[in-house]
Tab-separated table of C-alpha atoms and ligand atoms in Angstrom:
chain	number	residue	atom	x	y	z
A	1	MET	CA	-5.385	-30.049	37.027
A	2	GLN	CA	-7.347	-32.623	34.841
A	3	ASN	CA	-9.293	-29.605	33.552
A	4	GLU	CA	-6.037	-27.616	33.055
A	5	LEU	CA	-4.574	-30.554	30.947
A	6	THR	CA	-7.672	-30.980	28.935
A	7	ARG	CA	-7.731	-27.282	27.998
A	8	ARG	CA	-3.957	-27.385	27.058
A	9	ASN	CA	-4.635	-30.633	24.927
A	10	PHE	CA	-7.511	-28.900	23.354
A	11	LEU	CA	-5.660	-25.774	22.636
A	12	HIS	CA	-2.655	-27.766	21.342
A	13	ALA	CA	-5.004	-29.907	19.076
A	14	VAL	CA	-6.693	-26.834	17.698
A	15	SER	CA	-3.384	-25.187	16.881
A	16	MET	CA	-1.793	-28.189	15.267
A	17	LEU	CA	-5.105	-28.708	13.135
A	18	ALA	CA	-4.818	-25.161	12.095
A	19	ALA	CA	-1.686	-25.387	9.933
A	20	GLY	CA	-2.442	-22.151	8.183
A	21	SER	CA	-6.079	-21.759	9.008
A	22	LEU	CA	-7.892	-21.942	12.190
A	23	ILE	CA	-5.955	-20.342	15.242
A	24	GLY	CA	-7.349	-20.389	18.702
A	25	GLN	CA	-9.053	-17.349	20.119
A	26	PRO	CA	-6.472	-15.012	21.568
A	27	VAL	CA	-7.525	-14.453	24.876
A	28	PHE	CA	-5.360	-14.746	28.091
A	29	ASP	CA	-7.059	-16.801	30.876
A	30	PHE	CA	-4.369	-17.033	33.520
A	31	GLY	CA	-6.625	-18.529	35.978
A	32	LEU	CA	-4.034	-18.215	38.762
A	33	ASP	CA	-4.413	-18.130	42.601
A	34	ARG	CA	-1.208	-16.093	43.023
A	35	LYS	CA	0.110	-12.928	41.241
A	36	LEU	CA	0.993	-13.293	37.552
A	37	ARG	CA	4.859	-13.513	37.250
A	38	ILE	CA	5.906	-11.235	34.208
A	39	VAL	CA	9.261	-10.423	32.697
A	40	MET	CA	9.817	-7.622	30.078
A	41	VAL	CA	12.373	-7.632	27.394
A	42	GLY	CA	13.133	-4.136	25.786
A	43	THR	CA	13.106	-1.533	28.513
A	44	GLY	CA	12.695	1.470	26.437
A	45	ILE	CA	9.944	4.175	26.433
A	46	ARG	CA	6.868	1.993	25.677
A	47	GLY	CA	8.265	-0.727	27.957
A	48	THR	CA	9.029	1.307	31.048
A	49	GLY	CA	6.076	3.590	30.790
A	50	PHE	CA	2.907	1.836	29.319
A	51	TRP	CA	3.875	-1.829	30.087
A	52	GLY	CA	5.991	-1.082	33.059
A	53	LYS	CA	5.202	1.749	35.510
A	54	ARG	CA	1.595	1.893	34.668
A	55	LEU	CA	1.124	-1.842	35.375
A	56	VAL	CA	3.145	-1.545	38.546
A	57	GLU	CA	0.869	1.327	39.663
A	58	ASN	CA	-2.376	-0.045	38.810
A	59	PHE	CA	-2.269	-3.766	38.901
A	60	SER	CA	0.337	-4.808	41.445
A	61	ASP	CA	-2.203	-6.745	43.537
A	62	LYS	CA	-2.396	-9.038	40.579
A	63	LEU	CA	1.048	-9.117	39.178
A	64	GLU	CA	4.665	-8.790	39.908
A	65	PHE	CA	7.642	-8.148	37.453
A	66	VAL	CA	10.102	-11.077	38.168
A	67	GLY	CA	12.803	-9.916	35.568
A	68	LEU	CA	13.749	-7.182	33.031
A	69	CYS	CA	16.022	-7.692	30.171
A	70	ASP	CA	17.518	-5.099	27.818
A	71	ASN	CA	20.981	-5.010	25.810
A	72	ASN	CA	21.821	-1.854	27.335
A	73	PRO	CA	22.717	-2.329	31.239
A	74	GLY	CA	22.476	1.369	32.025
A	75	ARG	CA	19.026	1.740	30.562
A	76	LEU	CA	18.128	-1.348	32.401
A	77	GLU	CA	19.152	0.077	35.707
A	78	TYR	CA	17.296	3.256	35.123
A	79	ALA	CA	14.255	1.289	33.973
A	80	GLN	CA	14.260	-0.607	37.403
A	81	SER	CA	14.097	2.474	39.399
A	82	TYR	CA	11.697	4.168	37.073
A	83	MET	CA	9.279	1.470	37.316
A	84	GLY	CA	9.688	1.134	40.978
A	85	VAL	CA	10.488	-2.659	40.941
A	86	HIS	CA	13.346	-4.703	42.726
A	87	CYS	CA	13.428	-7.733	40.352
A	88	PRO	CA	16.662	-9.126	38.769
A	89	LEU	CA	18.079	-7.641	35.662
A	90	PHE	CA	19.370	-9.416	32.512
A	91	THR	CA	21.238	-8.704	29.398
A	92	ASP	CA	20.706	-12.339	28.333
A	93	PHE	CA	17.026	-13.136	27.578
A	94	THR	CA	17.287	-16.880	27.751
A	95	LYS	CA	18.966	-16.680	31.149
A	96	MET	CA	16.013	-14.548	32.319
A	97	ILE	CA	13.477	-17.111	31.321
A	98	SER	CA	15.350	-20.121	32.826
A	99	ASP	CA	16.124	-18.315	36.056
A	100	THR	CA	12.582	-16.449	36.480
A	101	ARG	CA	10.192	-19.152	35.025
A	102	PRO	CA	7.698	-16.380	34.200
A	103	ASP	CA	3.949	-16.753	33.182
A	104	LEU	CA	4.004	-14.040	30.709
A	105	ILE	CA	6.657	-12.275	28.723
A	106	ILE	CA	6.130	-8.730	27.517
A	107	VAL	CA	8.181	-8.045	24.273
A	108	THR	CA	8.886	-4.379	23.715
A	109	THR	CA	12.207	-4.201	22.055
A	110	LYS	CA	12.676	-2.624	18.697
A	111	ASP	CA	10.477	-4.256	16.012
A	112	SER	CA	13.282	-6.079	14.208
A	113	LEU	CA	13.745	-8.218	17.210
A	114	HIS	CA	10.132	-9.164	18.136
A	115	HIS	CA	10.249	-12.637	16.549
A	116	GLU	CA	13.553	-13.715	18.432
A	117	PHE	CA	11.805	-13.216	21.777
A	118	ILE	CA	8.343	-14.308	20.793
A	119	ILE	CA	9.677	-17.734	19.443
A	120	LYS	CA	12.058	-18.171	22.117
A	121	GLY	CA	9.413	-17.402	24.721
A	122	LEU	CA	6.850	-19.840	23.298
A	123	GLU	CA	9.416	-22.472	22.902
A	124	MET	CA	10.376	-22.113	26.621
A	125	GLY	CA	6.698	-22.577	27.662
A	126	CYS	CA	5.524	-18.916	28.307
A	127	ASP	CA	2.574	-16.959	27.253
A	128	VAL	CA	3.646	-14.003	25.256
A	129	LEU	CA	2.099	-10.447	24.648
A	130	THR	CA	4.195	-8.471	22.042
A	131	GLU	CA	3.871	-4.965	20.999
A	132	LYS	CA	2.961	-4.092	17.516
A	133	PRO	CA	3.956	-4.721	14.823
A	134	LEU	CA	4.162	-8.615	15.154
A	135	THR	CA	7.398	-8.234	13.281
A	136	ILE	CA	8.847	-6.708	9.954
A	137	ASP	CA	8.848	-9.153	7.218
A	138	GLU	CA	7.224	-12.294	5.795
A	139	VAL	CA	9.965	-14.633	6.558
A	140	LYS	CA	9.919	-13.631	10.313
A	141	CYS	CA	6.259	-13.766	10.259
A	142	GLN	CA	6.217	-17.178	8.921
A	143	ALA	CA	8.615	-18.425	11.718
A	144	ILE	CA	6.319	-16.753	14.452
A	145	LEU	CA	3.133	-18.613	13.002
A	146	ASP	CA	5.101	-21.956	12.873
A	147	ALA	CA	6.345	-21.402	16.500
A	148	GLU	CA	2.718	-20.433	17.620
A	149	ARG	CA	1.310	-23.481	15.983
A	150	LYS	CA	3.710	-25.735	17.768
A	151	SER	CA	3.017	-24.179	21.281
A	152	ASP	CA	0.063	-24.659	23.637
A	153	LYS	CA	0.834	-21.140	24.936
A	154	LYS	CA	-0.929	-17.998	23.768
A	155	LEU	CA	0.465	-15.008	21.862
A	156	ILE	CA	-1.466	-11.538	21.903
A	157	VAL	CA	-0.525	-8.535	19.971
A	158	GLY	CA	-1.115	-5.276	21.915
A	159	PHE	CA	-3.159	-3.502	19.405
A	160	ASN	CA	-4.510	-0.773	21.774
A	161	TYR	CA	-6.444	1.453	19.297
A	162	ARG	CA	-9.016	-1.160	18.842
A	163	TRP	CA	-10.100	-0.555	22.453
A	164	SER	CA	-10.610	3.191	22.167
A	165	PRO	CA	-14.436	4.113	22.408
A	166	TYR	CA	-14.452	5.920	19.230
A	167	MET	CA	-12.929	3.262	17.224
A	168	THR	CA	-15.382	0.544	18.898
A	169	LYS	CA	-18.235	2.618	17.938
A	170	ILE	CA	-17.232	2.215	14.244
A	171	LYS	CA	-16.979	-1.508	14.717
A	172	GLN	CA	-20.230	-1.570	16.378
A	173	LEU	CA	-22.183	0.315	13.477
A	174	LEU	CA	-20.658	-1.714	10.852
A	175	SER	CA	-21.420	-4.907	12.755
A	176	GLU	CA	-25.028	-3.758	12.989
A	177	ASN	CA	-25.086	-3.061	9.222
A	178	ALA	CA	-25.820	0.773	9.610
A	179	ILE	CA	-24.658	1.161	6.191
A	180	GLY	CA	-25.489	-2.218	4.610
A	181	LYS	CA	-22.665	-4.161	3.220
A	182	VAL	CA	-19.428	-1.929	2.921
A	183	THR	CA	-18.137	-1.888	-0.552
A	184	SER	CA	-15.252	0.761	-0.431
A	185	VAL	CA	-13.387	2.805	2.089
A	186	ASP	CA	-11.272	6.101	2.323
A	187	PHE	CA	-8.781	5.964	5.069
A	188	HIS	CA	-6.145	8.888	5.370
A	189	TRP	CA	-3.923	9.373	8.329
A	190	TYR	CA	-1.799	12.438	8.994
A	191	LEU	CA	1.167	12.540	11.174
A	192	ASN	CA	2.255	16.051	12.158
A	193	THR	CA	5.830	17.495	12.074
A	194	TYR	CA	6.449	16.450	15.823
A	195	HIS	CA	5.070	13.033	15.892
A	196	GLY	CA	5.878	12.052	12.163
A	197	ALA	CA	9.350	13.734	12.558
A	198	SER	CA	10.026	11.597	15.651
A	199	TYR	CA	10.034	8.217	13.587
A	200	PHE	CA	13.080	9.629	11.557
A	201	ARG	CA	15.097	10.448	14.411
A	202	ARG	CA	15.385	6.864	15.702
A	203	TRP	CA	15.690	3.258	14.425
A	204	HIS	CA	12.302	3.461	12.891
A	205	GLY	CA	14.154	5.620	10.083
A	206	LEU	CA	15.736	2.345	8.838
A	207	ARG	CA	13.588	-0.341	7.193
A	208	GLN	CA	15.646	-3.015	8.482
A	209	GLU	CA	14.691	-2.070	11.954
A	210	GLY	CA	11.162	-1.031	11.800
A	211	GLY	CA	10.056	-2.328	8.439
A	212	SER	CA	9.358	1.163	7.264
A	213	LEU	CA	6.239	3.128	8.504
A	214	TRP	CA	4.364	0.776	6.220
A	215	VAL	CA	4.625	-1.692	8.961
A	216	HIS	CA	5.759	0.181	12.151
A	217	LYS	CA	3.036	2.736	12.032
A	218	ALA	CA	0.488	1.411	9.542
A	219	THR	CA	0.129	-1.976	11.204
A	220	HIS	CA	-2.271	-0.015	13.738
A	221	HIS	CA	-4.380	1.260	10.771
A	222	PHE	CA	-4.353	-1.993	8.690
A	223	ASP	CA	-5.357	-3.856	11.878
A	224	LEU	CA	-8.233	-1.533	12.296
A	225	LEU	CA	-9.283	-1.903	8.765
A	226	ASN	CA	-9.120	-5.632	8.995
A	227	TRP	CA	-11.248	-5.589	12.375
A	228	TRP	CA	-13.924	-3.002	11.199
A	229	LEU	CA	-14.123	-4.977	7.830
A	230	ASP	CA	-14.250	-8.407	9.166
A	231	SER	CA	-12.390	-9.641	6.428
A	232	ASP	CA	-8.634	-10.450	5.341
A	233	PRO	CA	-6.722	-8.412	2.807
A	234	ALA	CA	-6.331	-10.238	-0.413
A	235	GLU	CA	-4.009	-7.802	-2.708
A	236	VAL	CA	-2.258	-4.677	-2.470
A	237	PHE	CA	-0.976	-2.001	-4.814
A	238	ALA	CA	1.154	0.920	-3.505
A	239	TYR	CA	3.215	3.953	-4.210
A	240	GLY	CA	5.704	5.620	-1.666
A	241	ALA	CA	8.697	7.893	-1.691
A	242	LEU	CA	11.107	9.565	0.521
A	243	GLU	CA	11.011	13.263	-0.494
A	244	HIS	CA	11.212	15.311	2.884
A	245	TYR	CA	13.352	13.643	5.463
A	246	GLY	CA	16.920	11.964	5.196
A	247	SER	CA	19.093	12.989	2.266
A	248	ASN	CA	16.410	15.575	1.048
A	249	GLY	CA	17.320	17.949	4.159
A	250	PRO	CA	19.212	21.035	3.380
A	251	PHE	CA	21.797	20.111	6.223
A	252	ARG	CA	22.528	17.502	8.879
A	253	GLY	CA	24.272	17.410	12.162
A	254	GLU	CA	25.674	14.597	14.514
A	255	ASN	CA	22.607	14.872	16.777
A	256	CYS	CA	20.252	17.715	17.754
A	257	ARG	CA	22.184	18.498	20.925
A	258	GLN	CA	25.383	19.425	19.168
A	259	CYS	CA	23.951	20.445	15.922
A	260	PRO	CA	25.545	23.616	14.157
A	261	HIS	CA	22.149	24.121	12.488
A	262	LYS	CA	19.958	24.170	15.493
A	263	ASN	CA	19.072	27.817	15.171
A	264	ASN	CA	17.803	27.423	11.606
A	265	CYS	CA	16.388	23.847	11.809
A	266	SER	CA	12.606	23.782	12.294
A	267	TYR	CA	12.878	20.356	13.472
A	268	HIS	CA	15.456	20.968	16.014
A	269	TRP	CA	14.391	19.183	19.429
A	270	ASP	CA	16.261	19.588	22.668
A	271	ILE	CA	16.394	16.286	24.541
A	272	THR	CA	18.192	17.822	27.415
A	273	LYS	CA	14.713	19.692	28.294
A	274	ASP	CA	13.057	16.170	28.909
A	275	LYS	CA	14.607	14.669	32.222
A	276	HIS	CA	13.023	11.376	31.608
A	277	LEU	CA	14.101	10.887	28.085
A	278	TYR	CA	17.462	12.154	28.850
A	279	LYS	CA	18.001	9.510	31.652
A	280	LEU	CA	16.459	6.697	29.708
A	281	TYR	CA	18.401	7.195	26.452
A	282	THR	CA	21.165	9.807	26.412
A	283	GLU	CA	22.877	8.870	29.665
A	284	HIS	CA	23.311	5.377	28.260
A	285	GLU	CA	24.406	6.164	24.809
A	286	HIS	CA	27.803	4.980	25.456
A	287	HIS	CA	26.648	1.422	25.905
A	288	ASP	CA	25.143	0.714	22.576
A	289	GLY	CA	25.387	3.887	20.345
A	290	TYR	CA	21.464	4.488	20.353
A	291	VAL	CA	21.200	8.203	19.799
A	292	ARG	CA	17.624	9.110	20.649
A	293	ASP	CA	17.962	12.647	19.220
A	294	ASN	CA	19.481	11.707	15.951
A	295	CYS	CA	19.459	14.114	12.915
A	296	LEU	CA	16.215	13.348	10.672
A	297	PHE	CA	18.137	14.285	7.724
A	298	ARG	CA	20.830	11.937	8.091
A	299	HIS	CA	21.868	9.803	4.746
A	300	GLU	CA	21.269	6.369	6.132
A	301	ILE	CA	17.374	6.910	6.383
A	302	ASN	CA	15.532	4.605	3.911
A	303	ILE	CA	11.980	4.504	4.653
A	304	TYR	CA	9.235	6.466	2.729
A	305	ASP	CA	7.681	9.504	4.091
A	306	LYS	CA	4.681	9.559	1.837
A	307	MET	CA	2.778	6.281	1.226
A	308	SER	CA	-0.393	5.484	-0.672
A	309	ALA	CA	-2.033	2.047	-1.222
A	310	GLN	CA	-4.993	0.295	-2.705
A	311	ILE	CA	-6.145	-2.786	-0.756
A	312	LYS	CA	-8.499	-5.272	-2.240
A	313	TYR	CA	-10.147	-7.493	0.523
A	314	ALA	CA	-11.231	-10.959	0.209
A	315	ASN	CA	-14.638	-9.937	0.410
A	316	ASP	CA	-14.400	-7.441	-2.405
A	317	THR	CA	-14.199	-4.274	-0.474
A	318	ILE	CA	-11.806	-1.977	-1.822
A	319	VAL	CA	-9.684	0.581	0.164
A	320	ASN	CA	-7.572	3.710	-0.445
A	321	TYR	CA	-5.147	4.302	2.153
A	322	SER	CA	-2.621	7.065	2.725
A	323	LEU	CA	0.013	7.940	5.357
A	324	THR	CA	1.639	11.372	5.580
A	325	THR	CA	4.436	12.089	7.804
A	326	TYR	CA	4.912	15.892	7.776
A	327	SER	CA	1.389	17.487	8.131
A	328	PRO	CA	0.881	20.551	9.749
A	329	PHE	CA	-1.606	19.054	11.977
A	330	GLU	CA	-2.153	15.417	13.310
A	331	GLY	CA	-5.338	13.698	12.748
A	332	TRP	CA	-7.194	11.142	10.508
A	333	ARG	CA	-10.255	10.630	8.431
A	334	ILE	CA	-12.091	7.524	7.208
A	335	ALA	CA	-15.372	7.152	5.074
A	336	PHE	CA	-17.074	3.730	4.481
A	337	ASN	CA	-19.232	3.527	1.394
A	338	GLY	CA	-21.837	0.773	1.931
A	339	THR	CA	-24.953	-0.707	-0.140
A	340	GLU	CA	-27.258	1.153	2.215
A	341	GLY	CA	-25.262	4.535	2.794
A	342	ARG	CA	-22.101	5.952	4.199
A	343	LEU	CA	-20.268	6.384	7.548
A	344	GLU	CA	-17.906	9.177	8.168
A	345	ALA	CA	-15.440	9.590	11.146
A	346	TRP	CA	-12.403	11.683	11.822
A	347	LEU	CA	-10.553	13.157	14.661
A	348	ASP	CA	-8.288	16.033	15.071
A	349	ILE	CA	-9.018	17.794	11.808
A	350	PRO	CA	-8.691	21.299	13.051
A	351	TYR	CA	-10.742	22.978	10.225
A	352	HIS	CA	-13.733	20.763	11.136
A	353	GLU	CA	-13.359	21.796	14.799
A	354	ASN	CA	-13.127	25.344	14.129
A	355	ALA	CA	-10.342	25.214	16.437
A	356	ASP	CA	-6.491	25.795	16.404
A	357	LEU	CA	-5.172	22.560	17.938
A	358	GLU	CA	-1.714	23.248	19.433
A	359	GLN	CA	0.273	20.542	17.670
A	360	ALA	CA	3.253	19.994	20.182
A	361	ALA	CA	0.972	19.762	22.959
A	362	LEU	CA	-1.510	17.313	21.136
A	363	HIS	CA	1.570	15.157	20.775
A	364	ALA	CA	2.625	15.392	24.297
A	365	ALA	CA	-1.041	14.710	25.407
A	366	GLU	CA	-1.109	11.438	23.166
A	367	MET	CA	2.002	10.100	24.637
A	368	ASN	CA	0.681	10.728	28.048
A	369	GLN	CA	-0.407	7.616	30.129
A	370	GLY	CA	-2.389	9.501	32.588
A	371	THR	CA	-6.103	9.799	32.655
A	372	ALA	CA	-8.019	12.249	30.574
A	373	GLU	CA	-11.626	13.497	30.378
A	374	MET	CA	-13.891	11.688	28.052
A	375	ASP	CA	-14.539	13.951	25.343
A	376	TYR	CA	-17.185	13.607	22.700
A	377	LYS	CA	-16.467	13.706	18.823
A	378	PRO	CA	-18.932	13.541	15.838
A	379	MET	CA	-19.418	10.672	13.690
A	380	ILE	CA	-21.951	10.635	10.684
A	381	VAL	CA	-24.204	7.944	9.295
A	382	HIS	CA	-25.799	9.156	6.272
A	383	LYS	CA	-28.385	6.480	4.745
A	384	LEU	CA	-29.226	6.574	1.103
A	385	TRP	CA	-32.100	8.870	0.333
A	386	ASN	CA	-32.134	10.095	3.901
A	387	LYS	CA	-30.746	13.048	5.705
A	388	HIS	CA	-27.503	12.310	7.439
A	389	GLU	CA	-27.407	11.779	11.423
A	390	THR	CA	-24.644	13.051	13.334
A	391	MET	CA	-23.982	11.368	16.592
A	392	MET	CA	-21.368	12.254	19.480
A	393	VAL	CA	-19.015	9.451	20.507
A	394	GLY	CA	-16.839	9.192	23.470
A	395	PHE	CA	-13.183	9.954	22.920
A	396	GLU	CA	-10.134	10.399	25.271
A	397	ARG	CA	-7.309	12.422	24.628
A	398	SER	CA	-4.438	10.209	26.411
A	399	GLY	CA	-3.050	6.841	25.630
A	400	HIS	CA	-4.323	6.221	22.078
A	401	GLY	CA	-7.801	7.526	22.251
A	402	GLY	CA	-8.237	5.892	25.701
A	403	GLY	CA	-7.556	2.313	24.143
A	404	ASP	CA	-4.338	1.919	26.285
A	405	LYS	CA	-6.081	1.878	29.524
A	406	ARG	CA	-8.990	-0.451	28.381
A	407	LEU	CA	-6.500	-2.904	26.923
A	408	HIS	CA	-4.778	-3.203	30.184
A	409	GLU	CA	-8.024	-3.505	32.175
A	410	ARG	CA	-9.197	-6.205	30.055
A	411	ILE	CA	-5.924	-8.304	30.150
A	412	PHE	CA	-5.202	-7.902	33.835
A	413	GLN	CA	-8.459	-7.112	35.715
A	414	ASP	CA	-11.806	-7.897	33.822
A	415	THR	CA	-10.404	-11.072	32.426
A	416	SER	CA	-13.542	-12.748	32.142
A	417	ALA	CA	-15.641	-9.854	30.684
A	418	PRO	CA	-17.462	-10.600	27.423
A	419	ASP	CA	-15.683	-9.528	24.091
A	420	PRO	CA	-18.676	-9.074	21.710
A	421	TYR	CA	-16.608	-7.117	19.216
A	422	LYS	CA	-13.418	-9.514	19.412
A	423	HIS	CA	-11.105	-6.671	20.563
A	424	PHE	CA	-8.520	-9.114	21.493
A	425	ALA	CA	-5.766	-9.686	18.625
A	426	GLY	CA	-3.795	-12.855	18.099
A	427	VAL	CA	-1.171	-13.955	15.823
A	428	ARG	CA	-3.456	-14.133	12.822
A	429	ASP	CA	-4.379	-10.504	13.197
A	430	GLY	CA	-1.030	-9.333	13.817
A	431	ALA	CA	0.260	-11.228	10.721
A	432	MET	CA	-2.607	-9.908	8.498
A	433	SER	CA	-1.901	-6.305	9.501
A	434	ILE	CA	1.757	-6.258	8.775
A	435	LEU	CA	1.352	-8.331	5.605
A	436	ILE	CA	-0.468	-5.384	3.854
A	437	GLY	CA	2.470	-3.149	4.908
A	438	ILE	CA	4.975	-5.824	3.545
A	439	ALA	CA	3.021	-6.240	0.445
A	440	ALA	CA	3.002	-2.492	-0.167
A	441	ARG	CA	6.867	-2.377	0.246
A	442	LYS	CA	6.994	-5.006	-2.312
A	443	SER	CA	4.488	-3.316	-4.698
A	444	ILE	CA	6.521	-0.383	-4.626
A	445	SER	CA	9.787	-2.188	-5.473
A	446	SER	CA	8.167	-4.318	-8.287
A	447	GLY	CA	5.555	-1.924	-9.651
A	448	ALA	CA	3.147	-4.788	-9.587
A	449	PRO	CA	0.223	-5.671	-7.170
A	450	VAL	CA	1.060	-8.266	-4.461
A	451	ARG	CA	-1.158	-11.038	-3.403
A	452	ILE	CA	-1.135	-11.530	0.547
A	453	ALA	CA	-1.401	-15.269	-0.126
A	454	SER	CA	1.986	-15.367	-1.912
A	455	LEU	CA	3.827	-14.114	1.456
A	456	THR	CA	3.109	-16.706	3.893
A	457	ASP	CA	0.859	-19.777	4.256
A	458	LEU	CA	-1.967	-17.729	5.586
A	459	GLN	CA	-4.833	-17.743	3.060
A	460	PRO	CA	-7.046	-14.678	3.164
A	461	ARG	CA	-10.775	-15.423	4.086
A	462	PRO	CA	-13.658	-13.286	3.002
A	463	LYS	CA	-14.957	-13.333	6.694
A	464	ARG	CA	-12.452	-13.459	9.707
A	465	ILE	CA	-12.649	-16.137	12.161
B	1	LIG	N1	1.123	0.292	20.729
B	1	LIG	C1	1.558	1.281	20.500
B	1	LIG	O1	1.037	2.350	20.409
B	1	LIG	C2	3.084	1.705	20.669
B	1	LIG	C3	3.468	3.027	20.961
B	1	LIG	C4	4.955	2.991	21.093
B	1	LIG	C5	5.856	1.885	20.633
B	1	LIG	N2	5.241	0.690	20.506
B	1	LIG	C6	6.193	-0.472	20.173
B	1	LIG	O2	6.840	-0.770	21.370
B	1	LIG	C7	8.151	-1.299	21.013
B	1	LIG	C8	9.345	-0.357	21.514
B	1	LIG	O3	9.101	0.890	21.123
B	1	LIG	P1	9.873	1.971	22.126
B	1	LIG	O4	9.479	3.445	21.272
B	1	LIG	O5	9.828	1.795	23.402
B	1	LIG	O6	11.371	1.860	21.495
B	1	LIG	P2	12.874	2.020	22.286
B	1	LIG	O7	13.868	2.191	21.331
B	1	LIG	O8	12.383	3.207	23.435
B	1	LIG	O9	12.864	0.799	23.154
B	1	LIG	C9	13.436	-0.435	22.601
B	1	LIG	C10	14.265	-1.072	23.658
B	1	LIG	O10	14.778	-2.395	23.101
B	1	LIG	C11	16.184	-2.466	23.426
B	1	LIG	N3	16.779	-3.588	22.707
B	1	LIG	C12	17.437	-3.296	21.509
B	1	LIG	N4	18.268	-4.371	21.225
B	1	LIG	C13	17.915	-5.268	22.219
B	1	LIG	C14	18.280	-6.549	22.387
B	1	LIG	N5	18.907	-7.360	21.525
B	1	LIG	N6	17.943	-7.251	23.484
B	1	LIG	C15	17.118	-6.717	24.477
B	1	LIG	N7	16.674	-5.279	24.361
B	1	LIG	C16	17.011	-4.755	23.123
B	1	LIG	C17	16.747	-1.106	23.390
B	1	LIG	O11	17.776	-0.906	24.221
B	1	LIG	C18	15.594	-0.409	24.137
B	1	LIG	O12	15.632	-0.185	25.436
B	1	LIG	C19	8.369	-1.087	19.354
B	1	LIG	O13	7.958	-2.476	19.048
B	1	LIG	C20	7.015	-0.225	19.136
B	1	LIG	O14	6.522	-0.412	17.850
B	1	LIG	C21	3.939	0.589	20.556
């Protein structure tokens, strides 16, 4: 008890001292001699699957769900049966926390609401684990930073990509100075016409809900960059446009199910063929009007579908980044130029693999939370004045390159395992990754570069803490 109080006082003192700078290490240490009491808010596909059914199936000896909350009562009931739990259901978040007194809140609502539940959860004395992105704009971000500093509880952002073995290898090589000091980076991510299009069907297509793909999607990529470079972003300049989806489409319909153009729309997607998605969303549309198979050519879409940015880091590294949302294939490539050489990494570029990757199947495999065989993919280190060396690095097809399951194991199973590459992401990491996207949005509007320091009271550091 004395130890616990001392630990709490210490954490509190550290976070108060922080006021914009130092923030405690983001690692949960539940230290309980009973099962962890968990609640979840937002019982959609990510909540019920990755944070729901998967936790129940793999960690029920260590944790129990004591409450589920969603504003859609129909989805909530389906979520309960799908996850195989018997806990009480709530449409009122505050009542759920008061009634159940959980140890941990998992936030998996749409992005625009994360801040409400994070802040309320910390204020009510709970640890919080939120899905990415931390939030969607700088005002909400500052409110979260303030709430975290006032609280002696922990906030973790579920950055799963960091945990994939392939991404970890890049971190390891850069940490070991395999190419000297990194001076510039080319990073390009290609979403295919299945995965990329899927964002335009849902709330993600509205910038007021998902912050645009600069935030909703690129937060993953910016977090990886910040983590790999071990530095904070300092300034961003960007271009972007909506030229393919939204009003650019040749026709539009009410939704895919009832669309008169289904026979001549390449993007037509039949949700009635997916029993789980139909039961999760379509059967409960009448409660909240959330249409999962919305038309991706509807006029209200107001996000970008092509994006390109230059990012200057506080340690002077410069990055060229782009995101494409209607590529014929899904994959990515990165190249780091350093004072002593170059590191090249890529996944799923079909022309490099001399293979015809079936794009719909790739998307389905990536969404799958099951287990996948470890595969090995190339990565190249090319030292100046030397021949290049190709190494084969572990990679898994399911669950974000194998990151999903490693994140779970580290949080709920191997809680005291060492974390030499600082895989855990806290509020500062969550903030720095979205601030790049927020700065990019502002840069597109103003036509000028945007300083990260102008957005919140976080000051970029050449070397991260
Ligand atoms: N880390 C990853 O790789 C990854 C992958 C997918 C999704 N996500 C994140 O997970 C979150 C959920 O995504 P999703 O695809 O499951 O979305 P979703 O639309 O399927 O689920 C969101 C849920 O929030 C609920 N909700 C909306 N308003 C609410 C309110 N006021 N109170 C309570 N619940 C409310 C909706 O009814 C819905 O059930 C998002 O933040 C997304 O960015 C992360």
